[in-house]
Coordinates of C-alpha atoms and ligand atoms in Angstrom, one line a residue:
M1 CA 22.4 74.1 51.2
V2 CA 23.7 71.3 49.1
Q3 CA 26.0 69.0 50.9
A4 CA 28.7 66.5 50.0
S5 CA 31.1 64.0 51.1
S6 CA 34.1 62.1 49.9
S7 CA 34.3 60.4 46.5
S8 CA 35.1 56.8 45.7
T9 CA 34.8 54.2 42.9
Q10 CA 33.7 51.3 45.0
P11 CA 32.1 48.9 42.4
T12 CA 28.7 48.1 43.9
Q13 CA 28.3 50.1 47.1
P14 CA 26.9 53.6 47.3
V15 CA 29.6 56.1 48.1
Q16 CA 29.3 59.3 50.0
A17 CA 29.3 62.0 47.4
A18 CA 32.0 64.5 46.7
E19 CA 30.5 68.0 46.3
H20 CA 31.7 70.1 43.5
V21 CA 29.9 73.2 42.5
Q22 CA 31.0 74.5 39.1
T23 CA 30.0 78.1 38.4
A24 CA 29.6 79.4 34.9
T25 CA 29.3 82.9 33.5
A26 CA 27.6 82.4 30.2
S27 CA 24.0 83.3 29.7
D28 CA 21.4 80.5 30.1
G29 CA 19.2 81.9 27.4
G30 CA 16.6 83.3 29.8
A31 CA 15.7 80.2 31.7
A32 CA 16.6 81.7 35.1
D33 CA 15.7 85.2 36.2
H34 CA 18.7 85.7 38.4
G35 CA 21.8 84.0 37.0
L36 CA 22.1 80.4 36.1
P37 CA 20.1 77.7 37.9
L38 CA 21.9 75.2 40.1
I39 CA 21.4 71.7 38.9
A40 CA 22.6 68.7 41.0
V41 CA 24.2 65.9 39.0
L42 CA 24.2 62.6 40.8
A43 CA 26.5 60.1 39.0
T44 CA 26.2 56.4 39.3
G45 CA 28.5 55.2 36.5
G46 CA 27.4 53.4 33.3
T47 CA 28.7 53.5 29.8
I48 CA 28.3 57.3 29.8
A49 CA 31.3 57.1 32.2
G50 CA 32.9 54.2 30.3
V51 CA 36.4 54.2 28.8
Q52 CA 37.8 52.1 26.0
A53 CA 41.4 51.2 25.3
S54 CA 41.1 53.1 22.0
A55 CA 38.3 55.3 20.5
T56 CA 37.5 52.6 17.9
S57 CA 37.5 49.6 20.3
S58 CA 34.2 47.8 20.8
S59 CA 35.2 46.8 24.4
Y60 CA 35.2 49.1 27.3
V61 CA 34.7 49.3 31.1
A62 CA 31.6 51.1 32.3
G63 CA 31.8 53.4 35.3
S64 CA 35.4 54.4 34.8
I65 CA 35.5 58.2 34.9
S66 CA 34.3 60.5 37.6
V67 CA 31.4 62.8 37.3
D68 CA 33.6 65.8 37.1
Q69 CA 35.6 64.3 34.3
L70 CA 32.4 63.5 32.6
L71 CA 31.1 67.0 32.9
A72 CA 34.4 68.5 31.8
S73 CA 33.8 66.8 28.4
V74 CA 30.7 69.0 27.9
P75 CA 32.0 72.6 28.3
Q76 CA 28.7 73.9 26.8
L77 CA 27.0 73.0 30.1
A78 CA 28.6 76.2 31.5
G79 CA 26.0 78.1 29.4
L80 CA 23.1 76.2 30.9
A81 CA 23.6 75.9 34.6
R82 CA 25.8 75.9 37.7
L83 CA 26.4 72.2 38.5
H84 CA 26.6 70.6 41.9
T85 CA 28.1 67.1 41.4
E86 CA 28.0 64.0 43.6
Q87 CA 29.5 60.6 42.9
V88 CA 26.8 58.3 44.4
A89 CA 28.3 55.2 42.9
N90 CA 30.4 54.3 39.8
V91 CA 29.2 51.0 38.5
G92 CA 28.0 49.4 35.3
S93 CA 24.3 49.4 35.9
Q94 CA 24.2 45.6 35.5
N95 CA 25.7 45.8 39.0
M96 CA 23.2 48.3 40.3
T97 CA 22.2 47.4 43.9
H98 CA 19.3 48.1 46.2
A99 CA 21.7 49.8 48.5
V100 CA 22.7 52.3 45.8
W101 CA 19.0 52.9 45.1
Q102 CA 18.4 53.6 48.7
A103 CA 21.3 56.1 48.9
L104 CA 20.2 57.7 45.6
A105 CA 16.6 58.1 46.6
A106 CA 17.7 59.7 49.9
R107 CA 19.8 62.3 48.0
V108 CA 17.0 63.0 45.5
R109 CA 14.6 63.6 48.3
A110 CA 17.0 65.9 50.1
L111 CA 17.8 67.9 46.9
D112 CA 14.1 68.2 46.1
V113 CA 13.6 70.3 49.2
D114 CA 16.9 72.2 48.9
P115 CA 15.9 75.7 48.0
D116 CA 19.2 76.3 46.2
V117 CA 18.7 73.5 43.7
Q118 CA 16.4 73.8 40.6
G119 CA 16.6 70.3 39.3
V120 CA 18.4 67.0 39.5
V121 CA 20.1 64.8 36.9
V122 CA 21.1 61.2 37.5
T123 CA 23.7 59.7 35.2
H124 CA 23.3 56.0 34.9
G125 CA 24.1 52.9 32.9
T126 CA 21.4 52.1 30.4
D127 CA 21.0 48.4 31.3
T128 CA 18.9 49.0 34.5
L129 CA 18.1 52.7 34.0
E130 CA 14.4 52.0 33.7
E131 CA 14.3 50.1 37.0
T132 CA 16.1 52.9 38.9
A133 CA 13.8 55.5 37.4
F134 CA 10.8 53.5 38.4
F135 CA 12.1 52.9 41.9
L136 CA 12.8 56.6 42.3
G137 CA 9.2 57.3 41.2
L138 CA 8.0 55.0 43.9
T139 CA 10.2 56.2 46.8
A140 CA 11.3 59.7 46.0
P141 CA 8.4 61.9 44.9
T142 CA 9.7 65.2 43.6
R143 CA 8.3 68.5 42.6
K144 CA 11.5 69.6 40.9
P145 CA 12.6 68.1 37.6
L146 CA 14.3 64.7 38.0
V147 CA 16.0 63.5 34.9
L148 CA 17.9 60.2 34.3
V149 CA 20.3 59.9 31.5
G150 CA 22.8 57.4 30.1
A151 CA 24.7 56.7 26.9
M152 CA 25.0 53.7 24.6
R153 CA 28.6 54.6 23.6
P154 CA 31.4 55.0 26.1
A155 CA 32.8 58.5 26.8
T156 CA 35.9 57.9 24.8
A157 CA 34.1 56.6 21.6
L158 CA 34.1 58.3 18.3
S159 CA 30.7 60.1 18.2
A160 CA 30.0 59.3 21.9
D161 CA 26.4 60.0 22.6
G162 CA 26.9 60.8 26.3
P163 CA 27.8 64.5 25.9
A164 CA 24.7 65.4 23.9
N165 CA 22.5 63.3 26.2
L166 CA 24.0 65.0 29.2
F167 CA 23.6 68.4 27.7
A168 CA 19.9 67.6 27.0
A169 CA 19.4 66.2 30.5
V170 CA 20.7 69.4 32.2
A171 CA 18.7 71.5 29.8
L172 CA 15.6 69.5 30.7
A173 CA 16.3 69.5 34.4
R174 CA 16.4 73.3 34.6
H175 CA 13.1 73.7 32.8
R176 CA 9.8 74.4 34.6
A177 CA 7.9 72.2 32.2
A178 CA 9.7 69.2 33.6
R179 CA 8.4 69.8 37.1
E180 CA 6.0 67.4 38.8
Q181 CA 6.2 64.7 36.2
G182 CA 8.1 62.2 38.4
P183 CA 11.4 60.8 37.0
L184 CA 11.9 61.5 33.3
V185 CA 14.4 59.7 31.2
I186 CA 16.2 61.4 28.3
M187 CA 18.0 59.4 25.6
N188 CA 18.8 60.4 22.1
G189 CA 16.7 63.5 22.3
D190 CA 13.5 61.6 23.4
I191 CA 11.9 62.2 26.8
H192 CA 10.2 59.2 28.4
A193 CA 8.2 58.8 31.6
A194 CA 9.7 56.5 34.2
R195 CA 6.6 54.2 34.3
D196 CA 6.7 53.5 30.6
V197 CA 10.3 53.6 29.5
Q198 CA 12.3 50.5 28.5
K199 CA 15.6 49.7 27.0
I200 CA 14.4 47.9 23.9
A201 CA 17.7 47.3 22.1
A202 CA 21.0 45.9 23.1
S203 CA 22.9 48.1 20.7
G204 CA 22.6 51.4 18.9
I205 CA 22.0 54.9 20.2
N206 CA 18.2 54.7 19.7
A207 CA 17.8 52.0 22.3
F208 CA 15.0 53.4 24.4
A209 CA 11.3 53.5 23.9
S210 CA 8.0 53.7 25.7
P211 CA 6.2 50.8 24.0
N212 CA 2.8 51.3 25.5
G213 CA 2.3 55.0 25.8
G214 CA 5.1 56.4 23.5
R215 CA 7.6 59.0 24.4
I216 CA 6.2 62.0 26.1
G217 CA 8.3 64.6 24.5
V218 CA 11.5 65.6 22.6
M219 CA 14.2 68.1 23.1
V220 CA 14.3 70.9 20.6
G221 CA 17.6 72.5 21.2
V222 CA 17.6 73.4 24.9
E223 CA 13.8 73.4 25.2
P224 CA 11.6 70.4 25.8
L225 CA 8.6 69.9 23.6
F226 CA 6.1 67.8 25.6
H227 CA 3.4 65.8 23.9
G228 CA 1.9 64.9 27.2
H229 CA 2.4 65.2 30.9
A230 CA 3.7 62.2 32.9
Q231 CA 1.3 62.1 35.8
S232 CA 3.2 61.1 38.8
A233 CA 0.9 58.1 38.9
F234 CA 2.8 56.2 41.5
D235 CA 1.9 54.9 44.9
H236 CA 4.5 56.4 47.1
F237 CA 6.4 54.3 49.5
D238 CA 8.2 56.1 52.4
L239 CA 11.8 55.4 52.1
D240 CA 12.2 55.5 55.8
T241 CA 9.7 52.7 56.3
L242 CA 11.4 50.4 53.8
G243 CA 14.2 49.6 56.3
P244 CA 17.8 48.7 55.3
A245 CA 18.1 47.6 51.7
A246 CA 19.6 44.2 52.7
Q247 CA 16.3 43.4 54.4
W248 CA 14.0 44.3 51.6
P249 CA 11.7 41.5 50.5
R250 CA 13.3 39.2 47.9
V251 CA 11.6 39.0 44.5
A252 CA 12.8 36.9 41.6
I253 CA 11.7 36.8 38.0
V254 CA 10.9 33.5 36.2
Y255 CA 11.2 33.7 32.5
A256 CA 8.7 31.6 30.7
H257 CA 9.4 29.5 27.6
A258 CA 8.1 26.5 25.7
D259 CA 8.2 23.4 28.0
L260 CA 8.9 25.4 31.2
Q261 CA 9.2 22.9 34.0
A262 CA 8.0 23.3 37.6
D263 CA 11.4 22.6 39.3
V264 CA 12.8 26.1 38.8
I265 CA 9.7 27.6 40.3
D266 CA 9.6 25.2 43.2
A267 CA 13.3 26.0 43.9
L268 CA 12.8 29.8 43.8
A269 CA 9.6 29.6 45.8
A270 CA 11.5 28.1 48.7
I271 CA 13.8 31.1 49.1
Y272 CA 12.0 34.2 47.7
D273 CA 9.1 36.2 49.1
G274 CA 7.7 37.0 45.7
L275 CA 7.9 35.7 42.2
V276 CA 7.2 37.6 39.0
L277 CA 6.4 35.5 36.0
A278 CA 7.7 37.0 32.7
G279 CA 5.1 35.0 31.0
V280 CA 4.5 34.1 27.4
G281 CA 1.8 36.2 25.8
D282 CA -0.5 37.7 28.4
G283 CA 1.5 36.4 31.3
N284 CA 1.0 32.8 30.6
A285 CA 3.1 29.6 31.1
T286 CA 2.9 25.9 30.9
D287 CA 0.4 24.0 33.0
A288 CA 3.3 22.6 35.1
A289 CA 4.6 26.1 35.7
L290 CA 1.2 27.5 36.6
E291 CA 0.6 24.6 39.0
A292 CA 4.0 25.4 40.6
L293 CA 3.1 29.0 40.9
K294 CA -0.2 28.1 42.6
R295 CA 1.7 26.0 45.1
A296 CA 4.0 28.9 45.7
S297 CA 1.0 31.3 46.2
A298 CA -0.7 28.8 48.6
A299 CA 2.6 28.7 50.6
G300 CA 2.5 32.5 51.0
V301 CA 4.8 33.6 48.1
V302 CA 3.2 36.4 46.2
V303 CA 3.0 35.7 42.5
V304 CA 2.7 38.5 39.9
R305 CA 2.0 37.7 36.2
A306 CA 3.7 39.9 33.7
S307 CA 4.6 39.4 30.0
R308 CA 7.9 38.7 28.3
T309 CA 6.6 40.3 25.1
G310 CA 7.7 43.9 25.9
S311 CA 4.4 45.6 25.6
G312 CA 0.7 45.3 26.0
Y313 CA -1.5 44.6 29.0
V314 CA -1.7 41.6 31.4
G315 CA -5.1 41.8 32.9
R316 CA -6.8 39.5 35.4
G317 CA -8.5 36.3 34.4
A318 CA -8.0 36.2 30.7
E319 CA -6.5 32.7 30.4
V320 CA -5.5 32.2 34.0
D321 CA -7.9 32.3 36.9
D322 CA -6.0 34.8 39.1
S323 CA -8.7 35.0 41.8
A324 CA -8.6 31.2 42.3
A325 CA -4.8 31.1 42.2
G326 CA -4.2 34.2 44.4
F327 CA -2.2 35.8 41.6
V328 CA -1.6 39.5 40.9
A329 CA -1.7 40.8 37.3
A330 CA 1.0 43.3 36.3
G331 CA -1.1 45.4 33.9
E332 CA 1.3 47.3 31.6
L333 CA 4.3 46.9 33.8
S334 CA 7.2 44.9 32.5
A335 CA 8.5 42.0 34.6
Q336 CA 11.5 44.0 35.7
K337 CA 9.3 46.9 36.9
A338 CA 6.8 44.5 38.4
R339 CA 9.6 43.1 40.4
V340 CA 10.4 46.5 41.8
L341 CA 6.8 47.3 42.7
L342 CA 6.2 43.9 44.3
M343 CA 9.4 44.3 46.3
V344 CA 8.4 47.6 47.8
G345 CA 4.7 46.6 47.9
L346 CA 5.6 43.6 50.1
T347 CA 7.0 46.0 52.7
R348 CA 3.4 47.1 53.1
T349 CA 1.3 44.0 52.7
R350 CA 1.5 40.4 51.6
D351 CA -2.2 40.2 50.7
P352 CA -2.5 39.6 46.9
V353 CA -5.8 41.5 46.9
C354 CA -4.1 44.6 48.4
L355 CA -1.1 44.2 46.1
Q356 CA -3.4 44.0 43.1
E357 CA -4.8 47.4 44.2
I358 CA -1.3 48.8 44.4
F359 CA -0.5 47.5 40.9
D360 CA -3.8 48.9 39.6
R361 CA -3.2 52.3 41.1
R362 CA 0.0 52.9 39.4
Ligands
LIG1 N1 26.4 47.9 30.9 C1 26.3 49.3 30.8 C2 25.5 49.8 32.0 O1 24.4 49.6 32.1 C3 25.6 49.7 29.5 C4 25.3 51.1 29.3 O2 25.4 52.0 30.2 O3 24.9 51.5 28.2 O4 26.1 50.4 32.8

């Protein structure tokens, strides 16, 4: 039942996908009772599809090769699964857009109810991979395995990490144990839950971690070894009720630092529906910044306090009186994930009390 459409390499817009089903004849090692499982691979670009001028060059262009070229570099996949491929976009994920998210979430939902498909893999740049994974967890609840994967080295590099990551992603996506865990991220052999995973390093192949909860599993050959189960602990937002991506609420992130002034916050508050503070420590900021955020809140801009530290918990009322200010506390969510949750949450309510409940439920 899988469907497809034409391919394109438009830089930032979602493209209708080109269907390509690759059949394989090798054994899958017993994962499927009747032949190889069908895994859908939705490609969005990234370094995993990046190309250098030479194999030793440090510069490259992300999102350069097609999904079928990418898969052709991993012939061992033929022993794991039949692959249905779609080129949803082909961008460096620094250019990921809400429009691509919307298109991607719609395909994930469709494939989840497609009886022919056993699991879905999304190839993605690493820069915003965690945001896409989190967004899909909010808007595309799945029963089947949904695995996001990227690479830190381009496809043409010496010791490219993409092929092994992709192999592991397909192996994970065909596995029953990966079902009903929401989006999973696999990088460098580690399995992470979408709500916890973060890119924590700008370089090196071990660039992903789950700072609060830890990874939830590892791949041992073609088998996942789970240490825990990623409860799909997301509030789910119906994609259809979000409306066109261009009309989604606008949420900006303010990065706190020593001597942060009010002017940047006042300027943003005039044009955004919501502000997330990537605060110092437990979501804190200068008195001037907090006063500006209170002004924003009083004017109807929803303010969420998160932390720039990369881990830990931002609770209500520790050093900032959230109730008096009308602020929302982000809990364990990073500022970039709090931005996603606030954006979709604002399509449901602008009430900070209700939004705090949404943040607490996740
Ligand atoms: N800038 C690239 C991207 O996010 C980096 C990567 O994929 O590793 O698409």
